[in-house]
Coordinates of C-alpha atoms and ligand atoms in Angstrom, one line a residue:
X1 CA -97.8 35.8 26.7
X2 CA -99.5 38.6 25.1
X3 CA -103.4 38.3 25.1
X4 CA -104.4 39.5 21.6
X5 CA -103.3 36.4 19.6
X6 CA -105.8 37.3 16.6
X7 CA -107.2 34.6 14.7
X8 CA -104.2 32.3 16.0
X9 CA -106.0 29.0 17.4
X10 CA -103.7 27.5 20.4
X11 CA -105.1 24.4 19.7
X12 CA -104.6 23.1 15.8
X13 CA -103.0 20.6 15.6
X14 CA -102.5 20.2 11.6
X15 CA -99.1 19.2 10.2
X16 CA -97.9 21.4 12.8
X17 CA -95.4 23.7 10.0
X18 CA -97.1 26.8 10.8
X19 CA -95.0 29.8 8.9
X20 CA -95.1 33.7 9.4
X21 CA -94.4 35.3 6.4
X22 CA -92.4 38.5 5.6
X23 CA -91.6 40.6 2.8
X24 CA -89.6 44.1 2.3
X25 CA -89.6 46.3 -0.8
X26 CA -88.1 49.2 -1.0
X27 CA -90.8 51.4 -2.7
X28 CA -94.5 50.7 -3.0
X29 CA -96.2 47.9 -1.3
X30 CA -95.0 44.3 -0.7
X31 CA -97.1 41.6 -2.0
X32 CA -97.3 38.9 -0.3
X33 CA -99.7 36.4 -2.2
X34 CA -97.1 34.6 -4.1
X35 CA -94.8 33.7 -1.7
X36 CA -98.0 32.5 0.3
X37 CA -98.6 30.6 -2.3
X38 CA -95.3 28.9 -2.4
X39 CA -95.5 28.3 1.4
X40 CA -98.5 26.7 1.3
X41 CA -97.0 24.6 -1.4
X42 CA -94.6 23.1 1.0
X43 CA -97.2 22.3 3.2
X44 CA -96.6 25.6 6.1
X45 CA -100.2 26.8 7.1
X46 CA -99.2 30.6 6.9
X47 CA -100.1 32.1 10.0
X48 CA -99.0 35.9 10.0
X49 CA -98.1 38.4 7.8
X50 CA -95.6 41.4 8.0
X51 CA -94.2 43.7 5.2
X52 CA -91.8 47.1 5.7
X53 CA -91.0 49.5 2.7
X54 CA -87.7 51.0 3.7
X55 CA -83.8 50.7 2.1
X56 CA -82.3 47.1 3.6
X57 CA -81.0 47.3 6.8
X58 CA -77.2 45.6 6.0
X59 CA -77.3 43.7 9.1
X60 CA -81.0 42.8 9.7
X61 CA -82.6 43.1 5.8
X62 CA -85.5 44.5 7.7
X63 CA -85.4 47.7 10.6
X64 CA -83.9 46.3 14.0
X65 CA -87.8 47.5 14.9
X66 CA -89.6 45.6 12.8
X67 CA -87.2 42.7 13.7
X68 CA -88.8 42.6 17.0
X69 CA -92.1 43.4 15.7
X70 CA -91.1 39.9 13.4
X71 CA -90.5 38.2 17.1
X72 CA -94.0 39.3 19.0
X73 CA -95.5 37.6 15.6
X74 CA -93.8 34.6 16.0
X75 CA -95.0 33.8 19.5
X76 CA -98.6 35.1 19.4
X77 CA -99.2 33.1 16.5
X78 CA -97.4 29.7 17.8
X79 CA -95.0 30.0 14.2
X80 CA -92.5 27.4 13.8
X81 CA -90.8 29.3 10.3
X82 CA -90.2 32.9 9.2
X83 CA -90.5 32.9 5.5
X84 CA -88.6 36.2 3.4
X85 CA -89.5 37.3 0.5
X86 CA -86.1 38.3 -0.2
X87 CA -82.5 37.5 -0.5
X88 CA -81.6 37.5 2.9
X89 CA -77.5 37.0 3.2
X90 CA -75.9 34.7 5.5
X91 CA -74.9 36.9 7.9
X92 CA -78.8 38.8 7.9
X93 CA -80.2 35.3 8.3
X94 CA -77.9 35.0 11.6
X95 CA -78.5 38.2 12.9
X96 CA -82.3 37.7 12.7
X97 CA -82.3 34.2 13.9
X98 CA -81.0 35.3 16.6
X99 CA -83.7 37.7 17.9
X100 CA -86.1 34.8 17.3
X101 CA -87.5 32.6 20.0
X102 CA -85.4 29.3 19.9
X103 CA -86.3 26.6 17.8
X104 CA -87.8 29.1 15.1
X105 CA -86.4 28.5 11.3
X106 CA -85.3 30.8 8.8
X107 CA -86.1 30.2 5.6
X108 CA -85.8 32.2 2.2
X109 CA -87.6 32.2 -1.5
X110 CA -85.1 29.8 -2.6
X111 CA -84.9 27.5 0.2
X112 CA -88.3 27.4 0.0
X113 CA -88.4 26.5 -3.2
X114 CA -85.6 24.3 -2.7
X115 CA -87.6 22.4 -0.3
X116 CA -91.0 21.9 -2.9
X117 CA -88.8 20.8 -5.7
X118 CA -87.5 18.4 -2.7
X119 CA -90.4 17.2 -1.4
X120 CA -91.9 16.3 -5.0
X121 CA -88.7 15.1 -6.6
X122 CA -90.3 11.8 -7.6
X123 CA -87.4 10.9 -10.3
X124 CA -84.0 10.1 -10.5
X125 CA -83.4 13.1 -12.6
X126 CA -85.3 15.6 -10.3
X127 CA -83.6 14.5 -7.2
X128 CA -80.4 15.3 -9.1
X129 CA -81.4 18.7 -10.3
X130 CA -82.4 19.3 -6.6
X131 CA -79.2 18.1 -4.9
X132 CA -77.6 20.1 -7.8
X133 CA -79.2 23.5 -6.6
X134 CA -78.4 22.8 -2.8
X135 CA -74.8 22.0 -3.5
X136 CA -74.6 25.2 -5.7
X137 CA -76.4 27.0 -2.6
X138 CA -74.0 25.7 -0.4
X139 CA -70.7 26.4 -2.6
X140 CA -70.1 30.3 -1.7
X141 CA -70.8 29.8 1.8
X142 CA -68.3 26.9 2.0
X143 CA -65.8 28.9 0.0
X144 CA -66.5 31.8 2.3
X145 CA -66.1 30.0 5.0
X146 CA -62.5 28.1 4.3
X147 CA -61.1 31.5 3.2
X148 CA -62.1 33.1 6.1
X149 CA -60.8 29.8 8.4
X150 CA -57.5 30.0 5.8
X151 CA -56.9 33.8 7.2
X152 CA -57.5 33.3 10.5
X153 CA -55.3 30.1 10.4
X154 CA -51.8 29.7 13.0
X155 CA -49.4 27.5 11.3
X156 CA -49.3 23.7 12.4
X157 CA -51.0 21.3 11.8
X158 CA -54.7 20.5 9.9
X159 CA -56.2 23.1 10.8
X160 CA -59.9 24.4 10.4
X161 CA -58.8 26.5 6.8
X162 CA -57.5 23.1 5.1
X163 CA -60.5 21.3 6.6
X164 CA -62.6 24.0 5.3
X165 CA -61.1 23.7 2.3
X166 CA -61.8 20.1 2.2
X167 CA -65.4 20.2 2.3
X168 CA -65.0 22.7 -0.4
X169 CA -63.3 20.6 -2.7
X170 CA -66.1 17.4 -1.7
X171 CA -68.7 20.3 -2.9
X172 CA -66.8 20.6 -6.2
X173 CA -66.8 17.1 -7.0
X174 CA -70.1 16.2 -5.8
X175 CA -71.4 18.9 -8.7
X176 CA -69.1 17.8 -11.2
X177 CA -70.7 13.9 -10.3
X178 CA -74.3 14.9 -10.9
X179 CA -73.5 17.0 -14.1
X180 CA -72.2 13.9 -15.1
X181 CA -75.3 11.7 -14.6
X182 CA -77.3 14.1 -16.0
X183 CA -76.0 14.5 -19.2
X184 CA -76.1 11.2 -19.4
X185 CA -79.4 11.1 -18.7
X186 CA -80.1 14.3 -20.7
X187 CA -78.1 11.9 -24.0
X188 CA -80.9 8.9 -23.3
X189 CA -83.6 11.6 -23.7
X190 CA -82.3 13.5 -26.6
X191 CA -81.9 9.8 -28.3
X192 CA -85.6 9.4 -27.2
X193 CA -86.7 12.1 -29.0
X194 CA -85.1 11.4 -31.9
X195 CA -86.4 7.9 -32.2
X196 CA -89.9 9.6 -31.8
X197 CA -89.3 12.0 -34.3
X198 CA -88.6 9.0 -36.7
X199 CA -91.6 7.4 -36.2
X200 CA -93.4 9.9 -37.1
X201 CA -94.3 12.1 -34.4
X202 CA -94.4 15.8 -34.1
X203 CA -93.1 16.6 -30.3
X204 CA -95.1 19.6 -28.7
X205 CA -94.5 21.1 -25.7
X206 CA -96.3 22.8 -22.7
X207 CA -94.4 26.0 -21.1
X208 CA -95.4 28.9 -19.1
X209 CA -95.7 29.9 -15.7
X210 CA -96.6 27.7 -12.9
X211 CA -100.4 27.4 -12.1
X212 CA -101.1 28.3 -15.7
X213 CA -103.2 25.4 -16.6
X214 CA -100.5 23.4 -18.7
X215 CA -101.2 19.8 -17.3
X216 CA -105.1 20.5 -17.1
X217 CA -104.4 21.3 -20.7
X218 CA -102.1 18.7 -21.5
X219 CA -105.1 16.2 -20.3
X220 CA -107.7 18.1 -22.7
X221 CA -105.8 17.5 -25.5
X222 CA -104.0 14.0 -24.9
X223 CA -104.9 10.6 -24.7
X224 CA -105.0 8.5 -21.9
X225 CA -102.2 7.0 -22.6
X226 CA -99.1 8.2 -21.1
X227 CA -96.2 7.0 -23.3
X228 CA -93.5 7.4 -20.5
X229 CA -93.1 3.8 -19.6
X230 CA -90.5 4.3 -17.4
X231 CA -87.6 6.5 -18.1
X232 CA -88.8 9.4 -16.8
X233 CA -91.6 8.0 -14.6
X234 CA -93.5 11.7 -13.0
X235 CA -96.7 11.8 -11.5
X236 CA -98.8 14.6 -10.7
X237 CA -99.4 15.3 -7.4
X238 CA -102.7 13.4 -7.7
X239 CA -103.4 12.5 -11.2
X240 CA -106.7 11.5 -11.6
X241 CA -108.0 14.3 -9.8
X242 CA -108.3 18.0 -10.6
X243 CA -105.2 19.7 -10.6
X244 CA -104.6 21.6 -7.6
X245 CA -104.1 25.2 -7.4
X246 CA -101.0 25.5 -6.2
X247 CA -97.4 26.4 -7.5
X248 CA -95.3 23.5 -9.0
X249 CA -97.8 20.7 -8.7
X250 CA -95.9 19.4 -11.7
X251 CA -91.7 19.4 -11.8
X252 CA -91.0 16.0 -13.7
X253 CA -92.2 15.9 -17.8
X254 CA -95.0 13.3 -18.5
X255 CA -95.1 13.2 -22.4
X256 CA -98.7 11.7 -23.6
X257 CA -99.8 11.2 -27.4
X258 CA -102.2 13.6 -28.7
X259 CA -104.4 12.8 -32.3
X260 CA -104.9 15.8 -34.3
X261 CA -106.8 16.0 -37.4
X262 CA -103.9 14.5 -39.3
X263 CA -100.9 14.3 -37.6
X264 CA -99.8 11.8 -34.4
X265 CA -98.3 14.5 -31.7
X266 CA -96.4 13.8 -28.7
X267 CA -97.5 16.4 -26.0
X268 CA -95.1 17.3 -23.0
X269 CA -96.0 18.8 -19.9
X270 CA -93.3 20.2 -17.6
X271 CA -92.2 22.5 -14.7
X272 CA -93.5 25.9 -14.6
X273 CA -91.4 29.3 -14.5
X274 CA -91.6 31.3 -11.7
X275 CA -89.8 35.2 -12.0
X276 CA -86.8 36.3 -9.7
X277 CA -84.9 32.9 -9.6
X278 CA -81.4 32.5 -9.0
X279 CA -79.0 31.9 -11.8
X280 CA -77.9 28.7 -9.8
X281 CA -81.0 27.5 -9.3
X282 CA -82.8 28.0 -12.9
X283 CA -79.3 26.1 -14.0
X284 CA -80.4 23.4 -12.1
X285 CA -83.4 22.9 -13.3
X286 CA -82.4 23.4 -16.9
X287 CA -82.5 19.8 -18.0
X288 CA -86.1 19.8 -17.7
X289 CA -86.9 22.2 -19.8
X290 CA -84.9 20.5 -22.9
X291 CA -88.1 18.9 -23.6
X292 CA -89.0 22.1 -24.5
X293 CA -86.1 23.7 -26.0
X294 CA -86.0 20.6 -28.5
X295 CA -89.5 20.3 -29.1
X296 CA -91.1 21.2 -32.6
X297 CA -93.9 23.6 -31.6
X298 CA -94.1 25.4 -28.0
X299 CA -97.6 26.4 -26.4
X300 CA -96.7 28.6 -24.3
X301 CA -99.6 28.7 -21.4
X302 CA -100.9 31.6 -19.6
X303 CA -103.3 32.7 -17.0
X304 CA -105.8 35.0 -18.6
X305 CA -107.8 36.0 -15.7
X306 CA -104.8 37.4 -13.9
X307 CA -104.5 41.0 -14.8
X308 CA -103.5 42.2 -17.9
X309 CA -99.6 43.7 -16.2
X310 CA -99.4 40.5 -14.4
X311 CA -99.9 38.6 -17.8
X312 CA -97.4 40.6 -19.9
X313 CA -94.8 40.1 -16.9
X314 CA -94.8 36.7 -17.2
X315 CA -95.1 37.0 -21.3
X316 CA -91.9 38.8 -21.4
X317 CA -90.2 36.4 -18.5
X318 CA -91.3 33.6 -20.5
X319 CA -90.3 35.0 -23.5
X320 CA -86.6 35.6 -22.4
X321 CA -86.5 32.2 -20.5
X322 CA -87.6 30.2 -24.2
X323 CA -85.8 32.4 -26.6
X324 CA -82.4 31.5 -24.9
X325 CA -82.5 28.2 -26.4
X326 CA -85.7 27.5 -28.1
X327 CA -85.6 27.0 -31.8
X328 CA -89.1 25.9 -32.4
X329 CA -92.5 28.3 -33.4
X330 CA -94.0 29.6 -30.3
X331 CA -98.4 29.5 -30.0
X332 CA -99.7 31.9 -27.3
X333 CA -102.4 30.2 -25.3
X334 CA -104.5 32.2 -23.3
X335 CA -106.4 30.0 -20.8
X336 CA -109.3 30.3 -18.1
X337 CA -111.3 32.3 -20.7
X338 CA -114.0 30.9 -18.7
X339 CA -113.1 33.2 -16.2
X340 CA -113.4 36.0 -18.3
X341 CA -116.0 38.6 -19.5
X342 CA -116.2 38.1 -23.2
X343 CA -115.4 42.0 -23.5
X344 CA -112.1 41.3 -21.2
X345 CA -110.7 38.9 -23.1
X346 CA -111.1 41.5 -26.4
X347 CA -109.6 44.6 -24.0
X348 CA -106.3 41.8 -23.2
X349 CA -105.9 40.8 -26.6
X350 CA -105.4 44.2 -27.5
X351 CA -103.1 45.1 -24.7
X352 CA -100.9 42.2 -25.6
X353 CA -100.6 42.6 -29.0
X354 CA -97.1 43.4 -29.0
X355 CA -96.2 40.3 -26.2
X356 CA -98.5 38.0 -28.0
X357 CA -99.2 38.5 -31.2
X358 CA -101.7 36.0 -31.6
X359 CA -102.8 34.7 -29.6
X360 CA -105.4 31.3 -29.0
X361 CA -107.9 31.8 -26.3
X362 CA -109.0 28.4 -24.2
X363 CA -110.7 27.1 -21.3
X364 CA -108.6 24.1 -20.6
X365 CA -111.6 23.4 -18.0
X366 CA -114.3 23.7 -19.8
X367 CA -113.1 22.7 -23.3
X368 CA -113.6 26.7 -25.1
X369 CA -111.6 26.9 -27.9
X370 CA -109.4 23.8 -27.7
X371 CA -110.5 22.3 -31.2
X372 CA -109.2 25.5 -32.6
X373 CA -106.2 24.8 -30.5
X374 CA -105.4 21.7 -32.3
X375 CA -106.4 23.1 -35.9
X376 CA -103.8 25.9 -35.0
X377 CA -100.9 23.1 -33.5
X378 CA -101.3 21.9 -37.1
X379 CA -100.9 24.8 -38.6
X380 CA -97.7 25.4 -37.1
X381 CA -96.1 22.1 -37.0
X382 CA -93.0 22.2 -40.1
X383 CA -94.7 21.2 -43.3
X384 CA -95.1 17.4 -43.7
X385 CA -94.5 16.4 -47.7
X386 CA -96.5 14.8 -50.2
X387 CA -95.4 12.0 -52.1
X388 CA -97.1 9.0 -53.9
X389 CA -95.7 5.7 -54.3
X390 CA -95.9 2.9 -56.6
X391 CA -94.9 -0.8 -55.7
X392 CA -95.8 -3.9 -56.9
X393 CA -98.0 -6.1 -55.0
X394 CA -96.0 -8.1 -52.5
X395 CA -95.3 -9.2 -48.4
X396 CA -92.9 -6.3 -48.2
X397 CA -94.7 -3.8 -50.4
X398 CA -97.7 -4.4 -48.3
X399 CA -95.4 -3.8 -45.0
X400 CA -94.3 -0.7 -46.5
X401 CA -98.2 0.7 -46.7
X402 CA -98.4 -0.1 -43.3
X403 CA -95.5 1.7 -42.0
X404 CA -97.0 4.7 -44.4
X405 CA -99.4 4.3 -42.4
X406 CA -98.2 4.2 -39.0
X407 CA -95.5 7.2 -40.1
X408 CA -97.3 9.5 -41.5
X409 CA -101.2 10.5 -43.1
X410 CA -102.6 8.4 -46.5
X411 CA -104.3 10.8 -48.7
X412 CA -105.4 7.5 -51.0
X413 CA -104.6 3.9 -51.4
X414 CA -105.5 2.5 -54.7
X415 CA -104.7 -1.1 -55.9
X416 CA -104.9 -2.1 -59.9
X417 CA -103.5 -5.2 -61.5
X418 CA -100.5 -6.0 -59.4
X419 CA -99.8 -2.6 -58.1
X420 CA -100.7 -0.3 -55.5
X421 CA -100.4 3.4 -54.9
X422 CA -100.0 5.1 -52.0
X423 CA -100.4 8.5 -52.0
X424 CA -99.5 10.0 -48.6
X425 CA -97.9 13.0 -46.2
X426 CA -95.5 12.8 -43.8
X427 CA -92.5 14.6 -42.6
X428 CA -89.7 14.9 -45.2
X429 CA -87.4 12.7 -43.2
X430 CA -90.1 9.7 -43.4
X431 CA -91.2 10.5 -47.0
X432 CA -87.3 10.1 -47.4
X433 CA -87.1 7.1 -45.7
X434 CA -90.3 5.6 -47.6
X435 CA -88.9 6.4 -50.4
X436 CA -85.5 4.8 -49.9
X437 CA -87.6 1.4 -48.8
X438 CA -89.8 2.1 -52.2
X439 CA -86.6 1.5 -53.7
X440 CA -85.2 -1.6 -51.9
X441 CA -88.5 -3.3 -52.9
X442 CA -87.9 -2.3 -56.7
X443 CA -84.1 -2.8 -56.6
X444 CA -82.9 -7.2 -56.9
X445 CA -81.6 -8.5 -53.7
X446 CA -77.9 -7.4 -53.0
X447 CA -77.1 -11.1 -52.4
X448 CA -77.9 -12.0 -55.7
X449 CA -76.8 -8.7 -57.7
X450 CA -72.9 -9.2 -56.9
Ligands
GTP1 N1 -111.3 28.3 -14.2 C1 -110.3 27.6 -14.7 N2 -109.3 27.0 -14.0 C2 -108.4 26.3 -14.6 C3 -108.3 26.2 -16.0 N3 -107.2 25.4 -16.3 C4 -106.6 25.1 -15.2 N4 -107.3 25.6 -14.1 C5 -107.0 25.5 -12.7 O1 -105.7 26.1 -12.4 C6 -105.0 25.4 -11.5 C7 -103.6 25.1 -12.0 O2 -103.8 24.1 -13.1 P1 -102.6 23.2 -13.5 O3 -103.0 22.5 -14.7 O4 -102.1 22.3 -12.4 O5 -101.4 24.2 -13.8 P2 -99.9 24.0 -14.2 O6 -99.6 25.0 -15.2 O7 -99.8 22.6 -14.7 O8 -99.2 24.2 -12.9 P3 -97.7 23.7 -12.4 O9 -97.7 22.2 -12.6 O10 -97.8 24.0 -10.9 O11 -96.7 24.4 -13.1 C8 -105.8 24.2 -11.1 O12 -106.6 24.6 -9.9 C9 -106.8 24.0 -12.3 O13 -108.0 23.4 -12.0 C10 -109.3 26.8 -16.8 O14 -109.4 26.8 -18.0 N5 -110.3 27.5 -16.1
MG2 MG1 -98.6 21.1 -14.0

């Protein structure tokens, strides 16, 4: 054992997942905070670092050098995980796990990912979308493997190529299972929404990277209540505390109601983006970002006391991700202000002009700009309509005021003699609907018409 084991303590005896981590770029210098970040996310106390700028090595990712370099790490600081930075192939991840001591596990960005969206799935529709991306991990190397089993194959019996290709096949079907569910789910939700949308509500959703601040915003501008009862059931890591800063402390959606000036809003938080994720595994993961594809407004959430190139990055990322699929008006947010020198905040406005043309700044921490958050959400909402009704006095006419009231803002309620006006806004779906009731009351029972 070599003596200079650094800062490495032979005795802590944490959760015992201590992880080296390692990165290779080919130009410039690899960072290595974010996949830190990620590691600690999954609960590995990182415990070395090591980067290499060179061209991949085709059979190691990184020089056969720095491979063994990679080793020494790994026993002076007690590591029981290498974590890449990179897209390390099957045949890399052999070749390198084999120079490592015994017992030592490879893992990759996505695994690791993989294994946080695990460890947190809390619903029956994340632990879906998880098993989803795993079997669609797994698929090419099975399919790999039973062609390769299929050419090697003698004649005969069962052999290893058709067994191969059974597992395959298992794969298939497995994936075509949990597509199923989850459109069905994804049918219950979009039936959910639409029932909300009738009575009145506006649906606005968080989006933006992870560790943005979306659910400490989400609890600045909602109410307590959490109107999830229990078809969705997520819970934050720890919910009454302080968000944590970590990536992907949230991956279910929790959808509370939010009072604005005027209208009722329904305000959902949900998973964060993070850049350079595999088709397969954004795929995944898609259903839970149709609260946000189908809501009516987007805030979209970003860090503004990361640097100005990290924050157009992600602006752009975020950008590509949404416009995809998302219909609805899109409101910049720029949040931890407080973090911010008032001048900086001017100098990143003006830099992002052209990735965020206007942008609200916030401190979802301290409360900074979040009233003219709201004034702005109502701004950008679709236009409710106006519309005044008159009805004569009466059980039902008076049950109709009420569901004005419940579905939408009155402007003025006047009675004289035996009628009343209402004169109201709401969407023009529930003025239409009022409207059509307005004229039920009016109209003689059918019974009796015929
Ligand atoms: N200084 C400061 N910190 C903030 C502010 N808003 C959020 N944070 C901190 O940023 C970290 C991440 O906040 P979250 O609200 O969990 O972020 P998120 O976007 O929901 O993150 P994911 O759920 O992981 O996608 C936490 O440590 C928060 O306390 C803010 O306005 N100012
Ligand atoms: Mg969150």
């Amino acid at each position: 054992m070599s003596g200079d084991a650094g800062q490495a303590d032979a005795d802590s005896s944490t959760e015992g997942r201590r992880a080296v981590v390692a990165k290779r770029v080919d130009s410039g210098e690899a960072d290595l905070a974010e996949i830190s970040q990620l590691a600690a996310a999954a609960g590995y106390e990182v415990v070395g670092e090591l980067t290499q700028t060179r061209t991949e090595d085709a059979a190691f990712m990184f020089g056969e050098g720095k491979v063994a370099e990679l080793r020494d790490l790994v026993r002076r600081t007690d590591a029981n995980a290498v974590i890449i930075d990179n897209d390390v192939g099957p045949y890399q991840t052999f070749n390198v796990g084999g120079k490592l001591p015994e017992g030592v596990e490879m893992i990759d960005r996505f695994t690791l990912i993989l294994e946080i969206f695990g460890q947190r799935a809390n619903t029956r529709k994340a632990q879906l979308q998880v098993e989803l991306a795993e079997l669609r991990y797994e698929l090419p190397r099975a399919e790999a493997k039973a062609s390769l089993a299929k050419r090697d194959e003698r004649p005969g019996f069962m052999g290893l190529g058709e067994y191969d290709e059974s597992v395959e096949r298992d794969i298939k079907r497995q994936i075509s299972e949990i597509r199923d569910e989850l459109e069905s789910i994804a049918e219950k939700e979009e039936a959910r929404r639409e029932q909300r949308r009738d009575s009145g509500f506006d649906l606005v959703a968080l989006a933006g990277y992870t560790n943005a601040g979306k659910s400490t915003l989400m609890r600045r501008l909602a109410d307590e209540l959490e109107v999830d009862e229990n078809a969705d059931r997520h819970r934050d890591l720890d919910t009454t505390a302080e968000s944590q800063d970590m990536l992907f402390t949230t991956l279910g959606t929790t959808t509370r109601r939010a009072e604005m000036e005027k209208r009722d809003v329904l305000l959902t938080d949900t998973v964060g983006f993070i850049a350079d994720l595999p088709h397969w595994l954004v795929e995944s993961f898609e259903s839970t970002l149709d609260s946000v594809y189908r809501a009516d407004l987007v805030l979209l959430v970003v860090d503004a006391s990361e640097s100005v190139e990290e924050m157009r990055e992600k602006l752009v990322t975020s950008h590509d991700t949404l416009y995809e699929r998302n219909e609805a008006p899109v409101v910049t947010v720029f949040n931890k202000i407080d973090r911010l020198e008032p001048g900086e905040l001017a100098d990143r406005r003006a830099a992002l002009s052209g990735v965020a043309p206007d942008p609200i700044a916030v401190s979802a921490k301290t409360g900074a700009g979040v009233a003219e958050l709201r004034d702005r959400v109502e701004d950008e909402l679709p236009n409710w309509e106006r519309e005044r009704l008159v009805l004569p006095v009466s059980d039902d006419a008076m049950s109709l005021v009420s569901w004005v009231h419940d579905h939408g803002h009155v402007a003025e309620e006047t009675y004289a003699g035996d009628q009343v006006t209402v004169d109201f806004e709401a969407k023009p779906s529930i003025v239409a609907r009022a409207r059509a009731k307005a004229a039920d009351l009016s109209a003689p029972p059918a019974e009796e018409s015929a």
